[in-house]
mmCIF file of C-alpha atoms in Angstrom:
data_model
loop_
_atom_site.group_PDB
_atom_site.id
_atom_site.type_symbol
_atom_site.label_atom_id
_atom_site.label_comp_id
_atom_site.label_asym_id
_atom_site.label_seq_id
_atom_site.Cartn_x
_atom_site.Cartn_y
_atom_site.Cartn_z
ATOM 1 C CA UNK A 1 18.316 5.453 -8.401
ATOM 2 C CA UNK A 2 15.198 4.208 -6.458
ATOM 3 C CA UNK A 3 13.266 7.272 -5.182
ATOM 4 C CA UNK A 4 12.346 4.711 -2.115
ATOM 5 C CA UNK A 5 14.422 2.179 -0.593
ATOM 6 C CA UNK A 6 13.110 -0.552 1.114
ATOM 7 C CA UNK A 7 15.387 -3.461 2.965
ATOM 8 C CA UNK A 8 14.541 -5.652 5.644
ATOM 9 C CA UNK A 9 11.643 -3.548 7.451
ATOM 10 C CA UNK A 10 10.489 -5.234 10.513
ATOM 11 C CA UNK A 11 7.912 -3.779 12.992
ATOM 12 C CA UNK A 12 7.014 -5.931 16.030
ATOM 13 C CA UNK A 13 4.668 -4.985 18.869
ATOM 14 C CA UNK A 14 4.327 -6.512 22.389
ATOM 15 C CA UNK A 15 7.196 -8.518 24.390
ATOM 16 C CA UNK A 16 10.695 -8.066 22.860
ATOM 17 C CA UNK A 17 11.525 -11.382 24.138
ATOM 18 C CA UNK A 18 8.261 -12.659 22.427
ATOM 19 C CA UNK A 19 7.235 -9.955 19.887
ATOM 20 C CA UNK A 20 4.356 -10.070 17.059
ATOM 21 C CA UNK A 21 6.184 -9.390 13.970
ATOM 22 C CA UNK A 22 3.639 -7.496 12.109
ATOM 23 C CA UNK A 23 6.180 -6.759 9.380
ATOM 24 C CA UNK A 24 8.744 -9.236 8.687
ATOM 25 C CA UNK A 25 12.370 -8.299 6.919
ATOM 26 C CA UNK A 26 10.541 -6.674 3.862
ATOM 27 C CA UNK A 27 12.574 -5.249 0.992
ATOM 28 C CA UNK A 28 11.083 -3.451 -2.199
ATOM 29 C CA UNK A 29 12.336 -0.202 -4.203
ATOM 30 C CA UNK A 30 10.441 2.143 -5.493
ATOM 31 C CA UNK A 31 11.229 4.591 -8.889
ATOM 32 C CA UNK A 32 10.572 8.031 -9.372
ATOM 33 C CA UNK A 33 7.046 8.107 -12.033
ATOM 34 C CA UNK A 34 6.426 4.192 -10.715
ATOM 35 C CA UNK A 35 3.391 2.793 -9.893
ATOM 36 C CA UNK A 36 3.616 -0.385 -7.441
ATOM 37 C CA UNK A 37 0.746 -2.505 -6.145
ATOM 38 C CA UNK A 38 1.222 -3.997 -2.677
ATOM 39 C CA UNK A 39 -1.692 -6.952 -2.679
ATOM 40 C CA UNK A 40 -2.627 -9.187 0.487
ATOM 41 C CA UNK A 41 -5.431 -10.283 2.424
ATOM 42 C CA UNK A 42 -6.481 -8.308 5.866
ATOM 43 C CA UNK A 43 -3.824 -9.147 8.564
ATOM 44 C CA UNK A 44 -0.708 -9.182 6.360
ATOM 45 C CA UNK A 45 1.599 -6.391 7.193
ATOM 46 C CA UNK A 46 0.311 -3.525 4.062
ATOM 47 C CA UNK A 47 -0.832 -1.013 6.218
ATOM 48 C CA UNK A 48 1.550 -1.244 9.122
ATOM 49 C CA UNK A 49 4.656 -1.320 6.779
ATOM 50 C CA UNK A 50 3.268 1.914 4.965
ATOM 51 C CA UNK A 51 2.668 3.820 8.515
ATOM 52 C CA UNK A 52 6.347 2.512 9.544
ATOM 53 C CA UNK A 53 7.921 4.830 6.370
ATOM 54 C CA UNK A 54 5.367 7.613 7.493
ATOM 55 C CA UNK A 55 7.235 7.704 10.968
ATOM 56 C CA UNK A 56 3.524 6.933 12.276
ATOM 57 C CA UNK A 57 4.524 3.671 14.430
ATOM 58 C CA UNK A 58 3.734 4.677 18.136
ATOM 59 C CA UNK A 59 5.605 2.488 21.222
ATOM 60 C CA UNK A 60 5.081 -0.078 21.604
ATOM 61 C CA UNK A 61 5.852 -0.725 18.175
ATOM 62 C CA UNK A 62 9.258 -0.797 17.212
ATOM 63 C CA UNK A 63 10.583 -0.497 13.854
ATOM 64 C CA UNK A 64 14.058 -1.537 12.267
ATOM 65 C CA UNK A 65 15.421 -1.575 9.039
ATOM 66 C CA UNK A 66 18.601 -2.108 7.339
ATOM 67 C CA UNK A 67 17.882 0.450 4.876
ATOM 68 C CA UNK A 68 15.183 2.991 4.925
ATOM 69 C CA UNK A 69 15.661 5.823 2.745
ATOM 70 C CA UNK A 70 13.733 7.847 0.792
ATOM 71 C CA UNK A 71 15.500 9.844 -2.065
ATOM 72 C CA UNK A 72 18.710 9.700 -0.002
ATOM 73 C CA UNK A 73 17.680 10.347 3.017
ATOM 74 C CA UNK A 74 17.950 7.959 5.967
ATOM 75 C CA UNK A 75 14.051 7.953 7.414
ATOM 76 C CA UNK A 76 15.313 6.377 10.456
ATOM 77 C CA UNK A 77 17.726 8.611 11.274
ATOM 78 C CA UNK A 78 16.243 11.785 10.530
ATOM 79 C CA UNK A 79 14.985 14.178 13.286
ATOM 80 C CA UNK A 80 11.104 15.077 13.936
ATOM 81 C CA UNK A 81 11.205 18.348 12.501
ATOM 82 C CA UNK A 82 12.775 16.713 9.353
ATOM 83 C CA UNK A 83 10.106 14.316 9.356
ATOM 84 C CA UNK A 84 7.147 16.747 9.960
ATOM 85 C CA UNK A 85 9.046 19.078 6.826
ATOM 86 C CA UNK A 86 9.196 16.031 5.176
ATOM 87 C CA UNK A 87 5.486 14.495 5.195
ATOM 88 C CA UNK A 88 2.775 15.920 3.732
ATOM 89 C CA UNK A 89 5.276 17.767 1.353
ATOM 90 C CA UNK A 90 7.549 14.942 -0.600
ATOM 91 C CA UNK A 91 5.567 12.347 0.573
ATOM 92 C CA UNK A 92 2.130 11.910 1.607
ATOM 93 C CA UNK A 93 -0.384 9.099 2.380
ATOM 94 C CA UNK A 94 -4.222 8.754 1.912
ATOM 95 C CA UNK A 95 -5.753 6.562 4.641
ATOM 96 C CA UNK A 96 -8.244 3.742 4.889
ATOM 97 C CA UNK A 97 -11.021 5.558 5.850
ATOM 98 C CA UNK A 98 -11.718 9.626 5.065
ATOM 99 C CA UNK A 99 -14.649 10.105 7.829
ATOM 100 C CA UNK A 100 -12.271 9.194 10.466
ATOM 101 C CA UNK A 101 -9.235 10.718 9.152
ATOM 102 C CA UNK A 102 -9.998 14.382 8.212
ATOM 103 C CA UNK A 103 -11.096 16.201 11.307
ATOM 104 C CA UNK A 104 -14.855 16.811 11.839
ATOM 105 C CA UNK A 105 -14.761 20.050 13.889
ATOM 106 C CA UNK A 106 -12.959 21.790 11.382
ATOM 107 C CA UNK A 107 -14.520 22.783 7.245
ATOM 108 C CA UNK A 108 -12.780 20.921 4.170
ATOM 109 C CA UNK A 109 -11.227 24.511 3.185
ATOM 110 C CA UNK A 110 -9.569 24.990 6.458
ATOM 111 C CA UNK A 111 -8.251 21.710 6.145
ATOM 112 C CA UNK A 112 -6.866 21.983 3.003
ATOM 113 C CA UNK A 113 -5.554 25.362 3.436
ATOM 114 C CA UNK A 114 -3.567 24.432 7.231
ATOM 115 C CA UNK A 115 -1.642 21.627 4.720
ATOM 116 C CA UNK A 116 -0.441 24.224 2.373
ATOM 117 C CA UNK A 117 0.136 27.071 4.831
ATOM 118 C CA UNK A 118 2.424 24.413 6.829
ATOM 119 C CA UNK A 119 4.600 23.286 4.120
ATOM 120 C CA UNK A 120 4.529 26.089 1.521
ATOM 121 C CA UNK A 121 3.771 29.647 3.434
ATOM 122 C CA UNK A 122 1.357 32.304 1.400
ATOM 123 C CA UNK A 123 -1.228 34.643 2.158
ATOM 124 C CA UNK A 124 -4.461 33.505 2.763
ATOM 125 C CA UNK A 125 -5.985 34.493 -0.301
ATOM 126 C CA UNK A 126 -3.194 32.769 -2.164
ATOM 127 C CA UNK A 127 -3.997 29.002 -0.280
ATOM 128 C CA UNK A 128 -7.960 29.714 -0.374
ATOM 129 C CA UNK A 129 -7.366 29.806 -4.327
ATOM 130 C CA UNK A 130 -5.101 26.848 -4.259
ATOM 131 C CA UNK A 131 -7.491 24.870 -2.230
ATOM 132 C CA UNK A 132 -10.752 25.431 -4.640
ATOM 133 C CA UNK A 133 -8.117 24.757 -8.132
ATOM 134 C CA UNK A 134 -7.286 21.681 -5.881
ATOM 135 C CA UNK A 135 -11.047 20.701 -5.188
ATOM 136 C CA UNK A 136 -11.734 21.256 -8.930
ATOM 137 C CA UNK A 137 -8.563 18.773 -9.637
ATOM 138 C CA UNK A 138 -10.184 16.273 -8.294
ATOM 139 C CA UNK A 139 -13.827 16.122 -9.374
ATOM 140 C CA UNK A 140 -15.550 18.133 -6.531
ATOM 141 C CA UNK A 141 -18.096 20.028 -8.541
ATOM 142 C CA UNK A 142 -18.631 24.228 -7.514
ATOM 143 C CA UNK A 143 -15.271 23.755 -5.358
ATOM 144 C CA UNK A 144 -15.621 27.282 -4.151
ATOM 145 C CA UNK A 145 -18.574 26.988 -1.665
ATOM 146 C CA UNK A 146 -17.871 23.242 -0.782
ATOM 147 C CA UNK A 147 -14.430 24.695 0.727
ATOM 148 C CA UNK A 148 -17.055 25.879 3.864
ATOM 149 C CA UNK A 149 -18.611 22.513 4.325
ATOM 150 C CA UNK A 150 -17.912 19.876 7.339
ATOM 151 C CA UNK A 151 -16.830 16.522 6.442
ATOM 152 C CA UNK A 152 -20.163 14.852 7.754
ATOM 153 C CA UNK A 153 -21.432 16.608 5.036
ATOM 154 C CA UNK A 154 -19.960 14.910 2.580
ATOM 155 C CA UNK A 155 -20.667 11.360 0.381
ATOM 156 C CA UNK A 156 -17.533 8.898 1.313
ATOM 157 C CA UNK A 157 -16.622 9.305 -2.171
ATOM 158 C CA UNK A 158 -16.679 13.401 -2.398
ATOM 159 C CA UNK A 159 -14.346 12.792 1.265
ATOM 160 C CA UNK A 160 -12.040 10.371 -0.423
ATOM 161 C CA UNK A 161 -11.444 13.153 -3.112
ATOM 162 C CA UNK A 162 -10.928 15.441 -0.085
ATOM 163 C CA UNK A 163 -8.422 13.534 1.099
ATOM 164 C CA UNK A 164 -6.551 13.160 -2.561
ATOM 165 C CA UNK A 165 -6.769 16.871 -2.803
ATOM 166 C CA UNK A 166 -4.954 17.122 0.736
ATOM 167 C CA UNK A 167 -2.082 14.910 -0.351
ATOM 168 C CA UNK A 168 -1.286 16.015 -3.354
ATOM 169 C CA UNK A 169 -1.974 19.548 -2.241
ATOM 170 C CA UNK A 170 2.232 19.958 -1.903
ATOM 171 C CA UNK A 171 3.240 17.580 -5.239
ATOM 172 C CA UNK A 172 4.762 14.754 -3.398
ATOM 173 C CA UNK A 173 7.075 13.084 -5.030
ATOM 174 C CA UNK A 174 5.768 9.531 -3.620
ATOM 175 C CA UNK A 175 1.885 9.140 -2.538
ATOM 176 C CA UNK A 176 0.709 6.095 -0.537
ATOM 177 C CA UNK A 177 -2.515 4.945 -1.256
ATOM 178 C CA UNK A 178 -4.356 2.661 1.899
ATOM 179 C CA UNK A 179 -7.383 0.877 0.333
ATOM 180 C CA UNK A 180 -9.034 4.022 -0.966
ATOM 181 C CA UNK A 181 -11.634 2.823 -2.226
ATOM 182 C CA UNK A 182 -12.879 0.906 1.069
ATOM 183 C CA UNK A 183 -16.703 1.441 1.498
ATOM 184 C CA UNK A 184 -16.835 3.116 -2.054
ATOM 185 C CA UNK A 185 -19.045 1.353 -4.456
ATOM 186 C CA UNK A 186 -18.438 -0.439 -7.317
ATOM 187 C CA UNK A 187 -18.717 2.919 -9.963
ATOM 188 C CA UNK A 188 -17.300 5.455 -7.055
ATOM 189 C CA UNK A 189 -14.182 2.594 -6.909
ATOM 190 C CA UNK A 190 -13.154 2.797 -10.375
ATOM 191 C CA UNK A 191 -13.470 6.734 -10.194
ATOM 192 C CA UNK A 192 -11.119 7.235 -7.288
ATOM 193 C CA UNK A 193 -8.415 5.058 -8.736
ATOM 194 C CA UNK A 194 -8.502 6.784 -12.235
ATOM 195 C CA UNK A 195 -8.083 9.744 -10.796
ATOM 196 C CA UNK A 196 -5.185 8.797 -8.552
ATOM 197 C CA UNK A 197 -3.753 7.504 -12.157
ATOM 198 C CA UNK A 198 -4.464 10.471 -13.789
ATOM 199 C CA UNK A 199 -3.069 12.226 -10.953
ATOM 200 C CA UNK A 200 -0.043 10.188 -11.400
ATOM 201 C CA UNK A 201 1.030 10.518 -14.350
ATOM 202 C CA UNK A 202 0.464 14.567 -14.487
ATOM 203 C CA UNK A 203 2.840 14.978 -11.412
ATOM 204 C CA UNK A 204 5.135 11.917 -12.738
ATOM 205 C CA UNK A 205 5.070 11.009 -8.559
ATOM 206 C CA UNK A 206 5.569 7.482 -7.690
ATOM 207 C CA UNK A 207 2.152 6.124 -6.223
ATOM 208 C CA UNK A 208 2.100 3.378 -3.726
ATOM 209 C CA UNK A 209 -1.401 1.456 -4.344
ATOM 210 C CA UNK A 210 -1.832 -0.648 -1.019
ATOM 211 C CA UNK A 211 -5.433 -3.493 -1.591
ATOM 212 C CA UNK A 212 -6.515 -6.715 -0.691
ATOM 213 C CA UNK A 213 -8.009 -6.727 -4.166
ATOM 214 C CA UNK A 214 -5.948 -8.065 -6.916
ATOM 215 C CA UNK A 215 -7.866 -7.254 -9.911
ATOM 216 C CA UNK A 216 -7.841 -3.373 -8.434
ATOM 217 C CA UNK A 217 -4.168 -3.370 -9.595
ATOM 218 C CA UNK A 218 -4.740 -5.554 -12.647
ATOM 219 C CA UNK A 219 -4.669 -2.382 -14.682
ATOM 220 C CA UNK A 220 -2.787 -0.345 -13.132
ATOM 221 C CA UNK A 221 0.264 -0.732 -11.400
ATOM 222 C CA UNK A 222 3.676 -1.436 -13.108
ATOM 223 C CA UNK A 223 4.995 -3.882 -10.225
ATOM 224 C CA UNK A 224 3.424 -5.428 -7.607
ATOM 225 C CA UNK A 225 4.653 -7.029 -4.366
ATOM 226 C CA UNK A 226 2.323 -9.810 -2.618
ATOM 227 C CA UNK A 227 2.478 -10.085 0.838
ATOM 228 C CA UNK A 228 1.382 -12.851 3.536
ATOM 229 C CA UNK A 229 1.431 -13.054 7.184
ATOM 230 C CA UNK A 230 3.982 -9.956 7.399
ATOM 231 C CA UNK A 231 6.451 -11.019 4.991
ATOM 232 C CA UNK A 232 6.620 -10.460 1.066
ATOM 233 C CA UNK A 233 6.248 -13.637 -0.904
ATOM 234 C CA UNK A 234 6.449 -12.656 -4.270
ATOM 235 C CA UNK A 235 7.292 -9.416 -6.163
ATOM 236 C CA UNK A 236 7.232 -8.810 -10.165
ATOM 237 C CA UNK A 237 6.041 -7.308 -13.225
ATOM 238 C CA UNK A 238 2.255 -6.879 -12.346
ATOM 239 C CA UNK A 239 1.533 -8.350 -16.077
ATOM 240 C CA UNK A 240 4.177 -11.229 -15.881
ATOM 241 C CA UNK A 241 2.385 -12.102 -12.119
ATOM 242 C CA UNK A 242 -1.008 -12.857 -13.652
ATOM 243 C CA UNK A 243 1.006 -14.132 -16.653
ATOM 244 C CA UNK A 244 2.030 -17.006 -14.417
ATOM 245 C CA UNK A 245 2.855 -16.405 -10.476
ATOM 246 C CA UNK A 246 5.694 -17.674 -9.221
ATOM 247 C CA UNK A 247 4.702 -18.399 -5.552
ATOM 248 C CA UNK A 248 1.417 -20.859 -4.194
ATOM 249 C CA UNK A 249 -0.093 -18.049 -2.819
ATOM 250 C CA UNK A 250 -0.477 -15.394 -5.335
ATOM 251 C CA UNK A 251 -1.929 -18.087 -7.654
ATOM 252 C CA UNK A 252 -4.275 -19.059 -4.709
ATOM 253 C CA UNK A 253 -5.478 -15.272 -4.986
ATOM 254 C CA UNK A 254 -5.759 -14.946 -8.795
ATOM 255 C CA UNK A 255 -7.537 -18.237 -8.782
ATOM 256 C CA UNK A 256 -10.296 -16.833 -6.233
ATOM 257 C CA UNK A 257 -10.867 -13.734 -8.761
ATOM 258 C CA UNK A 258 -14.411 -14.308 -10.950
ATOM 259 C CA UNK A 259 -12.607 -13.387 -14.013
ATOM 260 C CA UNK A 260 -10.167 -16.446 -13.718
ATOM 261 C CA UNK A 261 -12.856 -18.997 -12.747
ATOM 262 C CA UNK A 262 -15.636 -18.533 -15.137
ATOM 263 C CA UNK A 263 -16.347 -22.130 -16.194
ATOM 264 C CA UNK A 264 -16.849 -22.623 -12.191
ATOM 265 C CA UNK A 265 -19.486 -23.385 -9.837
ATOM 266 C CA UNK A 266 -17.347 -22.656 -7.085
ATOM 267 C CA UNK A 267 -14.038 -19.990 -6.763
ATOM 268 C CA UNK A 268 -11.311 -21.664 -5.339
ATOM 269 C CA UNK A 269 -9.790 -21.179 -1.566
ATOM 270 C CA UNK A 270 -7.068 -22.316 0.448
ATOM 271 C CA UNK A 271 -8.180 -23.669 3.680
ATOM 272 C CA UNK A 272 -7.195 -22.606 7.355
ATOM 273 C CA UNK A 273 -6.561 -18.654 7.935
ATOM 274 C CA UNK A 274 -3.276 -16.341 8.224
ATOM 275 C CA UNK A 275 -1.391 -17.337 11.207
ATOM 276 C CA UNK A 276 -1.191 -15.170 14.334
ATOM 277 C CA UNK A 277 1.099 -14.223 16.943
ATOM 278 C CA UNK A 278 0.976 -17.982 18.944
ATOM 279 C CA UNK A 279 0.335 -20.179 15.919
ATOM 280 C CA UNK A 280 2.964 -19.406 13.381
ATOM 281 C CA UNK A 281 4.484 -22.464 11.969
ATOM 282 C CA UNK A 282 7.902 -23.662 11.599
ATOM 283 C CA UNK A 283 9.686 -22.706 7.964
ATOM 284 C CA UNK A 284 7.086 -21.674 5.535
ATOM 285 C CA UNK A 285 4.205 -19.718 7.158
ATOM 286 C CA UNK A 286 2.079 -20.847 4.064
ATOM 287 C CA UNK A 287 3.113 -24.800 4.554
ATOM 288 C CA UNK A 288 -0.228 -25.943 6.632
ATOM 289 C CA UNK A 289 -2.322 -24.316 3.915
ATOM 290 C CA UNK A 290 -0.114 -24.972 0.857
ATOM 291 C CA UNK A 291 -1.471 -27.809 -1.255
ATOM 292 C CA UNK A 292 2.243 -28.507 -2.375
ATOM 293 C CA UNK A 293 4.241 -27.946 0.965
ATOM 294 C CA UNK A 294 6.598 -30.794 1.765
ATOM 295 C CA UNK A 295 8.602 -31.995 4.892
ATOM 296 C CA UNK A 296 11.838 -29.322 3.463
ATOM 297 C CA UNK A 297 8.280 -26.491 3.646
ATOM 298 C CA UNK A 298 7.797 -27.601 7.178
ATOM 299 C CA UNK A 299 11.268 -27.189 8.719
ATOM 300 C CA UNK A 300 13.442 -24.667 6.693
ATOM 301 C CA UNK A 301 11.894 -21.409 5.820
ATOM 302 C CA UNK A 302 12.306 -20.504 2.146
ATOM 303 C CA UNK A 303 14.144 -17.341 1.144
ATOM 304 C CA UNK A 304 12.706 -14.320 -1.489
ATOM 305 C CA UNK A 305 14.899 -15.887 -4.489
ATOM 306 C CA UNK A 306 15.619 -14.189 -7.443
ATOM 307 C CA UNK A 307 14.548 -15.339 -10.212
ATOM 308 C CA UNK A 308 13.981 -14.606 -14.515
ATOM 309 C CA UNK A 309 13.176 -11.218 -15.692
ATOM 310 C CA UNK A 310 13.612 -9.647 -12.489
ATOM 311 C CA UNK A 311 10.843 -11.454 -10.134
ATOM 312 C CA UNK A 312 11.478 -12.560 -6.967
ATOM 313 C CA UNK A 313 9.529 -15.707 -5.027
ATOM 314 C CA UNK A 314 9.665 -16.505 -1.706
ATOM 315 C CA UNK A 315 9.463 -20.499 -2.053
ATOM 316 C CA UNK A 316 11.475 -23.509 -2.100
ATOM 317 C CA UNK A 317 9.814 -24.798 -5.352
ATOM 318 C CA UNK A 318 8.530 -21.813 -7.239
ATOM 319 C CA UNK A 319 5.901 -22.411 -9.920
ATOM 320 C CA UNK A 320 6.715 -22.738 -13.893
ATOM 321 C CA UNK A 321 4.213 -20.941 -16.295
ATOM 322 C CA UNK A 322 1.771 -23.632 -16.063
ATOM 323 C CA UNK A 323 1.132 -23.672 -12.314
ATOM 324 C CA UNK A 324 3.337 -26.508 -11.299
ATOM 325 C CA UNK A 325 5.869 -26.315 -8.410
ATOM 326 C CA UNK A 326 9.220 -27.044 -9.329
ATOM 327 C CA UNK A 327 9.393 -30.004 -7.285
#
């Protein structure tokens, strides 16, 4: 049984007679121990979809789902003090950005401490202790005195781990990671995610890795799902999608990656840019930008097929293992 349960997640914003579909009929599962990669460029529904699960979609968003559970439990249908008991403590999310996210009036330790005296009680000895062993977890060196420091104080990597510390501080049983490592550099990057791996596999949580960077997930996530424009396009075995992806798309990513255009002058691109609310085409959104779209691409929108060895590929002629559309 999926520990998450994802089908047909929409969130639109604006008119209902006219909305934005940020999110568009999404569907993935997620298992208890799994690590799954959601990939696309800026714009194409990662974040919002993640904040929809979290309860954290304000009017005039609206969200609906045919199925939204999370280890049995219907997320859309349970109450806000189910959802606040629920968050933080079986699952948690770290966001985009640490400096704006963790409050700057208030010291890392008190922080830490107010997450662990909400969901699991104790005397204040008792979370000051589990705060600093937390700290430690996570690579803060001499955890004790940085406990009384403001986050202004901090490197955006040291916050970052500030922020892992705060989510797992309750051993979630599914963590969402936004982009954190956005604004890291290159060395502070790879640290973060081995320590959410690490992490990981200790607590055998599921961990939700949500980038814009491909190769990020290369490594380590055991599924990934590719979305564009709101909607997932393809989904699969992370090694079996840079194998040989299934959908125009993801092979236009991989193919703008260094690593898989070495004997280059140039990394490829696809022209034009993601559609928006007023310019979204008819049947494939990808078809003005698709190098093999066809008259069938520009009238009839393609469903997520199922296909070999458990992939999926939203496209009417999904590519073989060397590249080709199956025209």
């Amino acid at each position: 049984m999926a520990l998450l349960n994802v089908d047909k997640l929409s969130v639109h914003f604006g008119d209902e007679n006219a909305p934005f579909r940020a999110v568009d009929r999404i569907s993935y599962s997620v298992k208890q121990g799994e690590v799954v990669g959601i990939v696309g460029e800026s714009g194409s529904g990662k974040s919002v979809s993640s904040l929809a699960i979290m309860g954290l979609i304000d009017y005039p968003g609206r969200v609906m789902a045919d199925k939204l559970e999370f280890n049995g439990r219907d997320l859309q249908r349970i109450s806000e003090k189910e959802r606040r008991q629920l968050v933080g403590a079986e699952v948690a999310m770290i966001f985009q950005d640490p400096m704006t996210s963790l409050n700057p009036c208030f010291t890392v330790g008190y922080q830490i401490m107010e997450a662990i005296k909400v969901h699991q009680g104790g005397n204040k000895q008792t979370r000051r202790q589990r705060a600093i062993d937390l700290l430690n977890l996570v690579g803060i060196p001499d955890p004790a005195s940085r406990l009384d420091v403001y986050p202004h104080q901090l490197s955006g990597g040291m916050s970052q781990r500030v922020m892992i510390a705060m989510a797992i501080a309750c051993r979630p049983k599914l963590l969402i990671a936004d982009e954190p490592t956005t604004a890291l550099d290159v060395t502070i990057q790879a640290q973060i995610i081995e320590l959410l791996l690490d992490l990981q596999q200790q607590e055998n949580m599921a961990l939700v890795l949500i980038t814009h960077d491909l190769a990020l997930v290369a490594e380590a996530a055991h599924k990934i799902i590719v979305m564009y424009a709101g909607q997932v396009v393809e989904t699969g075995d992370a090694k079996d999608i840079f194998r040989a992806p299934r959908h125009p798309y993801t092979q236009a990513l991989l193919r703008a990656l260094p690593e898989f255009a070495q004997d280059k002058a140039r990394l490829a691109s696809l022209p034009g840019v993601v559609p928006g609310k007023y310019d979204r085409p008819n049947g494939c959104l990808l078809n003005p930008r698709c190098p093999y779209a066809t008259d069938k691409c520009r009238s009839e929108e393609p469903a997520l097929a199922d296909l070999t060895g458990g992939r999926q590929s939203k496209c009417h002629y999904p590519l073989d293992d060397a590249g080709r559309p199956g025209l």
